[in-house]
PDB file of C-alpha atoms and ligand atoms in Angstrom:
ATOM      1  CA  MET N   7     -19.344  -9.780  19.410  1.00 61.00           C
ATOM      2  CA  PRO N   8     -23.153 -10.267  19.380  1.00 65.00           C
ATOM      3  CA  LYS N   9     -24.868  -8.796  16.308  1.00 69.00           C
ATOM      4  CA  SER N  10     -27.112  -6.507  18.390  1.00 73.00           C
ATOM      5  CA  TYR N  11     -24.026  -4.733  19.838  1.00 75.00           C
ATOM      6  CA  VAL N  12     -22.555  -4.259  16.383  1.00 75.00           C
ATOM      7  CA  ASN N  13     -25.795  -2.798  15.037  1.00 79.00           C
ATOM      8  CA  GLU N  14     -26.142  -0.550  18.087  1.00 83.00           C
ATOM      9  CA  ALA N  15     -22.535   0.670  17.617  1.00 83.00           C
ATOM     10  CA  ARG N  16     -23.187   1.400  13.951  1.00 82.00           C
ATOM     11  CA  ARG N  17     -26.304   3.411  14.855  1.00 84.00           C
ATOM     12  CA  ARG N  18     -24.352   5.334  17.491  1.00 87.00           C
ATOM     13  CA  VAL N  19     -21.664   6.579  15.107  1.00 92.00           C
ATOM     14  CA  GLY N  20     -23.975   7.294  12.164  1.00 91.00           C
ATOM     15  CA  PRO N  21     -23.691   6.499   8.452  1.00 95.00           C
ATOM     16  CA  LYS N  22     -20.263   6.021   6.895  1.00 96.00           C
ATOM     17  CA  ARG N  23     -20.897   8.709   4.256  1.00 97.00           C
ATOM     18  CA  ALA N  24     -21.173  11.292   7.033  1.00 97.00           C
ATOM     19  CA  ARG N  25     -18.083   9.982   8.853  1.00 98.00           C
ATOM     20  CA  ILE N  26     -15.581   9.577   6.044  1.00 98.00           C
ATOM     21  CA  ARG N  27     -14.518  13.229   5.743  1.00 98.00           C
ATOM     22  CA  PRO N  28     -14.048  13.898   9.474  1.00 98.00           C
ATOM     23  CA  VAL N  29     -12.157  10.608   9.782  1.00 98.00           C
ATOM     24  CA  ILE N  30      -9.780  11.602   6.966  1.00 98.00           C
ATOM     25  CA  GLU N  31      -9.306  15.127   8.320  1.00 98.00           C
ATOM     26  CA  ARG N  32      -8.574  14.028  11.871  1.00 98.00           C
ATOM     27  CA  LEU N  33      -6.192  11.263  10.787  1.00 98.00           C
ATOM     28  CA  ALA N  34      -4.428  13.729   8.469  1.00 98.00           C
ATOM     29  CA  THR N  35      -3.871  16.077  11.415  1.00 98.00           C
ATOM     30  CA  ASP N  36      -2.771  13.276  13.708  1.00 97.00           C
ATOM     31  CA  HIS N  37      -0.434  11.679  11.139  1.00 97.00           C
ATOM     32  CA  ALA N  38       0.805  14.682   9.191  1.00 96.00           C
ATOM     33  CA  ASP N  39       3.955  12.699   8.369  1.00 93.00           C
ATOM     34  CA  ALA N  40       2.070   9.772   6.812  1.00 94.00           C
ATOM     35  CA  THR N  41       3.765   9.014   3.528  1.00 92.00           C
ATOM     36  CA  ILE N  42       5.248   5.993   1.834  1.00 93.00           C
ATOM     37  CA  ALA N  43       8.144   4.597   3.889  1.00 92.00           C
ATOM     38  CA  LEU N  44      10.072   3.276   0.878  1.00 96.00           C
ATOM     39  CA  ARG N  45      13.024   5.389  -0.271  1.00 97.00           C
ATOM     40  CA  PHE N  46      13.390   6.145  -3.963  1.00 98.00           C
ATOM     41  CA  ALA N  47      14.641   8.983  -6.136  1.00 98.00           C
ATOM     42  CA  ASN N  48      12.804   8.379  -9.411  1.00 98.00           C
ATOM     43  CA  GLU N  49       9.970   6.422 -11.023  1.00 98.00           C
ATOM     44  CA  LEU N  50      12.054   3.349 -11.797  1.00 98.00           C
ATOM     45  CA  GLU N  51      13.343   3.142  -8.224  1.00 98.00           C
ATOM     46  CA  LEU N  52       9.767   3.537  -6.978  1.00 98.00           C
ATOM     47  CA  LEU N  53       8.590   0.622  -9.112  1.00 98.00           C
ATOM     48  CA  VAL N  54      11.501  -1.604  -8.061  1.00 98.00           C
ATOM     49  CA  SER N  55      11.069  -0.760  -4.360  1.00 98.00           C
ATOM     50  CA  VAL N  56       7.376  -1.571  -4.405  1.00 97.00           C
ATOM     51  CA  MET N  57       8.017  -4.838  -6.254  1.00 98.00           C
ATOM     52  CA  LEU N  58      10.662  -5.818  -3.696  1.00 98.00           C
ATOM     53  CA  SER N  59       8.427  -4.913  -0.747  1.00 95.00           C
ATOM     54  CA  ALA N  60       6.172  -7.957  -1.178  1.00 92.00           C
ATOM     55  CA  GLN N  61       6.385 -10.199   1.915  1.00 92.00           C
ATOM     56  CA  THR N  62       8.940  -8.051   3.701  1.00 95.00           C
ATOM     57  CA  THR N  63       9.235  -4.754   5.569  1.00 93.00           C
ATOM     58  CA  ASP N  64       9.882  -1.353   4.022  1.00 93.00           C
ATOM     59  CA  VAL N  65      12.917  -0.966   6.310  1.00 95.00           C
ATOM     60  CA  ASN N  66      14.390  -4.130   4.872  1.00 97.00           C
ATOM     61  CA  VAL N  67      13.759  -2.996   1.297  1.00 98.00           C
ATOM     62  CA  ASN N  68      15.386   0.394   1.979  1.00 98.00           C
ATOM     63  CA  ARG N  69      18.454  -1.351   3.343  1.00 98.00           C
ATOM     64  CA  VAL N  70      18.793  -3.410   0.143  1.00 98.00           C
ATOM     65  CA  THR N  71      17.961  -0.665  -2.344  1.00 98.00           C
ATOM     66  CA  GLU N  72      20.488   1.757  -0.897  1.00 98.00           C
ATOM     67  CA  ARG N  73      23.187  -0.272  -2.669  1.00 97.00           C
ATOM     68  CA  LEU N  74      21.051  -1.705  -5.438  1.00 98.00           C
ATOM     69  CA  PHE N  75      20.184   1.684  -6.893  1.00 98.00           C
ATOM     70  CA  GLN N  76      23.833   2.660  -7.133  1.00 98.00           C
ATOM     71  CA  LYS N  77      24.475  -0.327  -9.359  1.00 98.00           C
ATOM     72  CA  TYR N  78      21.220  -0.496 -11.349  1.00 98.00           C
ATOM     73  CA  ARG N  79      20.211   2.880 -12.718  1.00 98.00           C
ATOM     74  CA  ARG N  80      18.344   2.050 -15.937  1.00 98.00           C
ATOM     75  CA  PRO N  81      16.098  -0.846 -16.992  1.00 98.00           C
ATOM     76  CA  GLU N  82      18.953  -2.134 -19.186  1.00 98.00           C
ATOM     77  CA  ASP N  83      21.218  -2.496 -16.133  1.00 98.00           C
ATOM     78  CA  TYR N  84      18.918  -5.180 -14.685  1.00 98.00           C
ATOM     79  CA  LEU N  85      19.163  -7.092 -17.954  1.00 98.00           C
ATOM     80  CA  ALA N  86      22.924  -6.718 -18.326  1.00 98.00           C
ATOM     81  CA  VAL N  87      23.783  -9.031 -15.406  1.00 98.00           C
ATOM     82  CA  PRO N  88      23.084 -12.760 -15.064  1.00 97.00           C
ATOM     83  CA  GLN N  89      19.884 -13.554 -13.156  1.00 96.00           C
ATOM     84  CA  GLU N  90      21.974 -15.098 -10.324  1.00 98.00           C
ATOM     85  CA  GLU N  91      23.800 -11.828  -9.761  1.00 98.00           C
ATOM     86  CA  LEU N  92      20.544  -9.917  -9.448  1.00 98.00           C
ATOM     87  CA  GLU N  93      19.256 -12.626  -7.097  1.00 98.00           C
ATOM     88  CA  ARG N  94      22.278 -12.100  -4.863  1.00 98.00           C
ATOM     89  CA  ASP N  95      21.779  -8.331  -4.898  1.00 98.00           C
ATOM     90  CA  ILE N  96      18.168  -8.582  -3.718  1.00 98.00           C
ATOM     91  CA  PHE N  97      18.590 -11.730  -1.613  1.00 98.00           C
ATOM     92  CA  ALA N  98      17.801 -10.038   1.721  1.00 97.00           C
ATOM     93  CA  THR N  99      14.294  -9.053   0.616  1.00 98.00           C
ATOM     94  CA  GLY N 100      13.255 -12.726   0.482  1.00 97.00           C
ATOM     95  CA  PHE N 101      11.601 -14.639  -2.370  1.00 97.00           C
ATOM     96  CA  TYR N 102      14.633 -13.445  -4.314  1.00 98.00           C
ATOM     97  CA  ARG N 103      14.344 -15.903  -7.227  1.00 98.00           C
ATOM     98  CA  GLN N 104      10.790 -14.961  -8.020  1.00 98.00           C
ATOM     99  CA  LYS N 105      11.482 -11.265  -7.475  1.00 98.00           C
ATOM    100  CA  ALA N 106      14.561 -11.337  -9.734  1.00 98.00           C
ATOM    101  CA  ARG N 107      12.513 -13.040 -12.462  1.00 98.00           C
ATOM    102  CA  SER N 108       9.748 -10.449 -12.129  1.00 98.00           C
ATOM    103  CA  LEU N 109      12.234  -7.579 -12.156  1.00 98.00           C
ATOM    104  CA  ARG N 110      13.945  -8.812 -15.297  1.00 98.00           C
ATOM    105  CA  GLY N 111      10.611  -9.475 -17.029  1.00 98.00           C
ATOM    106  CA  THR N 112       9.419  -6.015 -16.093  1.00 98.00           C
ATOM    107  CA  MET N 113      12.618  -4.334 -17.275  1.00 98.00           C
ATOM    108  CA  GLN N 114      12.420  -6.205 -20.581  1.00 98.00           C
ATOM    109  CA  MET N 115       8.862  -4.995 -21.129  1.00 98.00           C
ATOM    110  CA  LEU N 116       9.775  -1.441 -20.130  1.00 98.00           C
ATOM    111  CA  VAL N 117      12.511  -1.463 -22.764  1.00 98.00           C
ATOM    112  CA  ASP N 118      10.474  -3.243 -25.474  1.00 98.00           C
ATOM    113  CA  GLU N 119       7.116  -1.564 -25.068  1.00 98.00           C
ATOM    114  CA  PHE N 120       7.397   1.587 -22.994  1.00 98.00           C
ATOM    115  CA  GLY N 121      10.593   3.216 -24.216  1.00 98.00           C
ATOM    116  CA  GLY N 122      12.287   2.508 -20.876  1.00 97.00           C
ATOM    117  CA  VAL N 123       9.742   4.663 -19.007  1.00 97.00           C
ATOM    118  CA  VAL N 124       7.455   3.483 -16.186  1.00 98.00           C
ATOM    119  CA  PRO N 125       3.859   3.653 -17.465  1.00 97.00           C
ATOM    120  CA  ARG N 126       1.222   5.554 -15.496  1.00 95.00           C
ATOM    121  CA  THR N 127      -2.081   3.803 -16.031  1.00 95.00           C
ATOM    122  CA  LEU N 128      -3.207   0.862 -13.938  1.00 95.00           C
ATOM    123  CA  GLU N 129      -3.998  -1.132 -17.081  1.00 96.00           C
ATOM    124  CA  GLU N 130      -0.418  -0.746 -18.330  1.00 97.00           C
ATOM    125  CA  LEU N 131       1.211  -1.257 -14.940  1.00 98.00           C
ATOM    126  CA  VAL N 132      -0.540  -4.583 -14.271  1.00 97.00           C
ATOM    127  CA  ARG N 133       0.784  -5.902 -17.590  1.00 97.00           C
ATOM    128  CA  LEU N 134       4.329  -5.751 -16.204  1.00 98.00           C
ATOM    129  CA  PRO N 135       5.452  -9.209 -15.026  1.00 97.00           C
ATOM    130  CA  GLY N 136       5.074  -9.592 -11.260  1.00 94.00           C
ATOM    131  CA  VAL N 137       3.135  -6.333 -10.885  1.00 96.00           C
ATOM    132  CA  ALA N 138      -0.204  -7.086  -9.244  1.00 92.00           C
ATOM    133  CA  ARG N 139      -3.015  -4.619  -8.665  1.00 91.00           C
ATOM    134  CA  LYS N 140      -1.767  -3.565  -5.240  1.00 91.00           C
ATOM    135  CA  THR N 141       1.729  -2.761  -6.552  1.00 95.00           C
ATOM    136  CA  ALA N 142       0.224  -0.913  -9.528  1.00 96.00           C
ATOM    137  CA  ASN N 143      -2.024   1.104  -7.216  1.00 94.00           C
ATOM    138  CA  VAL N 144       0.905   2.124  -4.997  1.00 95.00           C
ATOM    139  CA  VAL N 145       3.035   3.165  -7.973  1.00 97.00           C
ATOM    140  CA  ALA N 146       0.225   5.106  -9.675  1.00 96.00           C
ATOM    141  CA  ALA N 147      -0.623   6.909  -6.425  1.00 94.00           C
ATOM    142  CA  GLU N 148       2.997   7.878  -5.795  1.00 95.00           C
ATOM    143  CA  LEU N 149       3.254   9.166  -9.351  1.00 95.00           C
ATOM    144  CA  GLY N 150       0.394  11.500  -8.473  1.00 93.00           C
ATOM    145  CA  MET N 151      -2.195   9.580 -10.496  1.00 93.00           C
ATOM    146  CA  PRO N 152      -4.130   7.356  -8.071  1.00 95.00           C
ATOM    147  CA  GLN N 153      -6.602   5.198  -9.984  1.00 95.00           C
ATOM    148  CA  GLY N 154      -7.755   3.062  -7.104  1.00 95.00           C
ATOM    149  CA  ILE N 155      -7.106   2.644  -3.385  1.00 96.00           C
ATOM    150  CA  VAL N 156      -4.285   0.501  -2.044  1.00 94.00           C
ATOM    151  CA  VAL N 157      -5.600  -2.220   0.287  1.00 95.00           C
ATOM    152  CA  ASP N 158      -2.966  -3.808   2.496  1.00 93.00           C
ATOM    153  CA  THR N 159      -3.388  -5.535   5.833  1.00 94.00           C
ATOM    154  CA  HIS N 160      -3.759  -2.241   7.775  1.00 96.00           C
ATOM    155  CA  VAL N 161      -6.198  -0.703   5.294  1.00 97.00           C
ATOM    156  CA  ARG N 162      -8.256  -3.866   5.403  1.00 98.00           C
ATOM    157  CA  ARG N 163      -8.362  -4.069   9.231  1.00 98.00           C
ATOM    158  CA  LEU N 164      -9.080  -0.375   9.807  1.00 98.00           C
ATOM    159  CA  SER N 165     -11.695  -0.138   7.050  1.00 98.00           C
ATOM    160  CA  GLN N 166     -13.520  -3.016   8.677  1.00 98.00           C
ATOM    161  CA  ARG N 167     -13.215  -1.631  12.203  1.00 97.00           C
ATOM    162  CA  LEU N 168     -14.340   1.808  11.092  1.00 98.00           C
ATOM    163  CA  GLY N 169     -17.373   0.237   9.415  1.00 97.00           C
ATOM    164  CA  PHE N 170     -16.389   1.340   5.913  1.00 98.00           C
ATOM    165  CA  THR N 171     -16.639  -2.192   4.544  1.00 97.00           C
ATOM    166  CA  ARG N 172     -17.905  -5.610   5.601  1.00 96.00           C
ATOM    167  CA  GLN N 173     -15.866  -7.399   2.940  1.00 97.00           C
ATOM    168  CA  GLU N 174     -12.813  -9.617   3.478  1.00 97.00           C
ATOM    169  CA  ASP N 175     -11.454  -9.771  -0.047  1.00 96.00           C
ATOM    170  CA  PRO N 176      -9.086  -6.863  -0.899  1.00 94.00           C
ATOM    171  CA  VAL N 177     -10.626  -6.316  -4.340  1.00 94.00           C
ATOM    172  CA  LYS N 178     -14.125  -6.035  -2.839  1.00 97.00           C
ATOM    173  CA  ILE N 179     -12.829  -3.797  -0.040  1.00 98.00           C
ATOM    174  CA  GLU N 180     -11.283  -1.508  -2.643  1.00 97.00           C
ATOM    175  CA  ARG N 181     -14.591  -1.446  -4.514  1.00 97.00           C
ATOM    176  CA  ASP N 182     -16.357  -0.248  -1.330  1.00 98.00           C
ATOM    177  CA  LEU N 183     -13.675   2.328  -0.573  1.00 98.00           C
ATOM    178  CA  VAL N 184     -13.585   3.965  -4.014  1.00 97.00           C
ATOM    179  CA  LYS N 185     -17.332   4.554  -3.694  1.00 98.00           C
ATOM    180  CA  LEU N 186     -16.872   6.152  -0.285  1.00 98.00           C
ATOM    181  CA  VAL N 187     -13.559   8.022  -0.217  1.00 98.00           C
ATOM    182  CA  PRO N 188     -13.476  11.357  -2.117  1.00 97.00           C
ATOM    183  CA  ARG N 189     -11.407  10.984  -5.281  1.00 95.00           C
ATOM    184  CA  ASP N 190      -8.902  13.636  -4.191  1.00 94.00           C
ATOM    185  CA  ASP N 191      -8.053  11.525  -1.149  1.00 96.00           C
ATOM    186  CA  TRP N 192      -7.435   8.192  -2.890  1.00 96.00           C
ATOM    187  CA  GLY N 193      -3.679   8.708  -2.699  1.00 94.00           C
ATOM    188  CA  ARG N 194      -3.316   9.725   0.939  1.00 95.00           C
ATOM    189  CA  PHE N 195      -6.156   7.624   2.419  1.00 97.00           C
ATOM    190  CA  PRO N 196      -4.169   4.346   2.567  1.00 96.00           C
ATOM    191  CA  HIS N 197      -1.149   6.108   4.102  1.00 96.00           C
ATOM    192  CA  LEU N 198      -3.356   7.544   6.839  1.00 98.00           C
ATOM    193  CA  LEU N 199      -4.840   4.149   7.666  1.00 98.00           C
ATOM    194  CA  ILE N 200      -1.449   2.425   7.501  1.00 95.00           C
ATOM    195  CA  TRP N 201       0.168   4.880   9.928  1.00 96.00           C
ATOM    196  CA  HIS N 202      -2.869   4.891  12.220  1.00 98.00           C
ATOM    197  CA  GLY N 203      -2.801   1.096  12.105  1.00 98.00           C
ATOM    198  CA  ARG N 204       0.873   0.993  13.047  1.00 95.00           C
ATOM    199  CA  ARG N 205       0.694   3.568  15.815  1.00 97.00           C
ATOM    200  CA  VAL N 206      -2.799   3.402  17.323  1.00 98.00           C
ATOM    201  CA  CYS N 207      -5.234   0.912  15.828  1.00 98.00           C
ATOM    202  CA  ILE N 208      -2.823  -1.964  16.351  1.00 98.00           C
ATOM    203  CA  ALA N 209      -4.016  -5.393  15.216  1.00 96.00           C
ATOM    204  CA  ARG N 210      -4.044  -7.177  18.570  1.00 95.00           C
ATOM    205  CA  ARG N 211      -4.517  -4.295  20.954  1.00 95.00           C
ATOM    206  CA  PRO N 212      -6.063  -1.145  19.490  1.00 98.00           C
ATOM    207  CA  LEU N 213      -5.410   1.908  21.676  1.00 98.00           C
ATOM    208  CA  CYS N 214      -8.979   3.193  21.414  1.00 98.00           C
ATOM    209  CA  GLU N 215      -8.601   5.558  24.365  1.00 98.00           C
ATOM    210  CA  ASP N 216      -5.861   7.440  22.463  1.00 97.00           C
ATOM    211  CA  CYS N 217      -7.619   7.340  19.093  1.00 98.00           C
ATOM    212  CA  VAL N 218      -8.726  10.643  17.513  1.00 98.00           C
ATOM    213  CA  VAL N 219     -11.634   8.984  15.732  1.00 98.00           C
ATOM    214  CA  ASN N 220     -12.980   6.881  18.592  1.00 97.00           C
ATOM    215  CA  ASP N 221     -16.311   8.767  18.591  1.00 97.00           C
ATOM    216  CA  LEU N 222     -16.705   7.930  14.886  1.00 97.00           C
ATOM    217  CA  CYS N 223     -15.724   4.268  15.126  1.00 97.00           C
ATOM    218  CA  PRO N 224     -18.246   1.483  15.684  1.00 96.00           C
ATOM    219  CA  ALA N 225     -15.469  -0.810  16.972  1.00 96.00           C
ATOM    220  CA  SER N 226     -14.274   1.646  19.637  1.00 96.00           C
ATOM    221  CA  ARG N 227     -13.765   0.112  23.060  1.00 92.00           C
ATOM    222  CA  VAL N 228     -14.241   3.387  24.924  1.00 90.00           C
TER     223      VAL N 228
HETATM  224  S1  SF4 M 330     -11.484   3.576  18.003  1.00 90.38           S
HETATM  225 FE1  SF4 M 330     -10.183   1.794  18.329  1.00 90.38          FE
HETATM  226  S2  SF4 M 330     -10.857   0.307  16.796  1.00 90.38           S
HETATM  227 FE2  SF4 M 330     -11.651   2.309  16.161  1.00 90.38          FE
HETATM  228  S3  SF4 M 330     -10.094   3.149  14.781  1.00 90.38           S
HETATM  229 FE3  SF4 M 330      -9.634   3.905  16.810  1.00 90.38          FE
HETATM  230  S4  SF4 M 330      -8.156   2.448  17.682  1.00 90.38           S
HETATM  231 FE4  SF4 M 330      -9.147   1.471  15.916  1.00 90.38          FE
END
């Protein structure tokens, strides 16, 4: 799109600081059911689910964890079986060798350093083997202590379309978003963008005519 159109669109919708609250409020009304799609019953299951969700769908993870969590209830349970057995149990989530290694490393550290309890700070979470910043952000947010904003493919695309960031790199996008999004909304903001991205602002064919924020979006096609 020519630069002049982009600049004109940005002028039309106004500054992002003025748009962020109405965008959040309208998306929250439109996607009142927007929450994490992974199923878990406690902090350990949350951590495991998020770790397994890399490179696969939440539906797929839920299918695997339904059985997994009956067999593995404590960090020690993941260490009590041979690595190959754990690999078989998580096989359907893909990248099962790497994921099994990360799970066992994480469980070992939970036992050795955290008294078997999932830590709550981002600094501690990213020390767990195989837990990157995005995973740590998801876990911290679900534990009610968001310390950053989760940036996945939907959050990235929608933040760019809505003119909240011009960055491509997830870390830089997160840096822009934490300056813009009110702290109280750090937890729910990614869920709202993810659900809006799945239902309306679809990657290839955004349904701008049905979008509740189309008057606040510089990328709107209506
Ligand atoms: S107006 Fe279109 S591009 Fe903008 S957020 Fe809505 S669906 Fe996405």
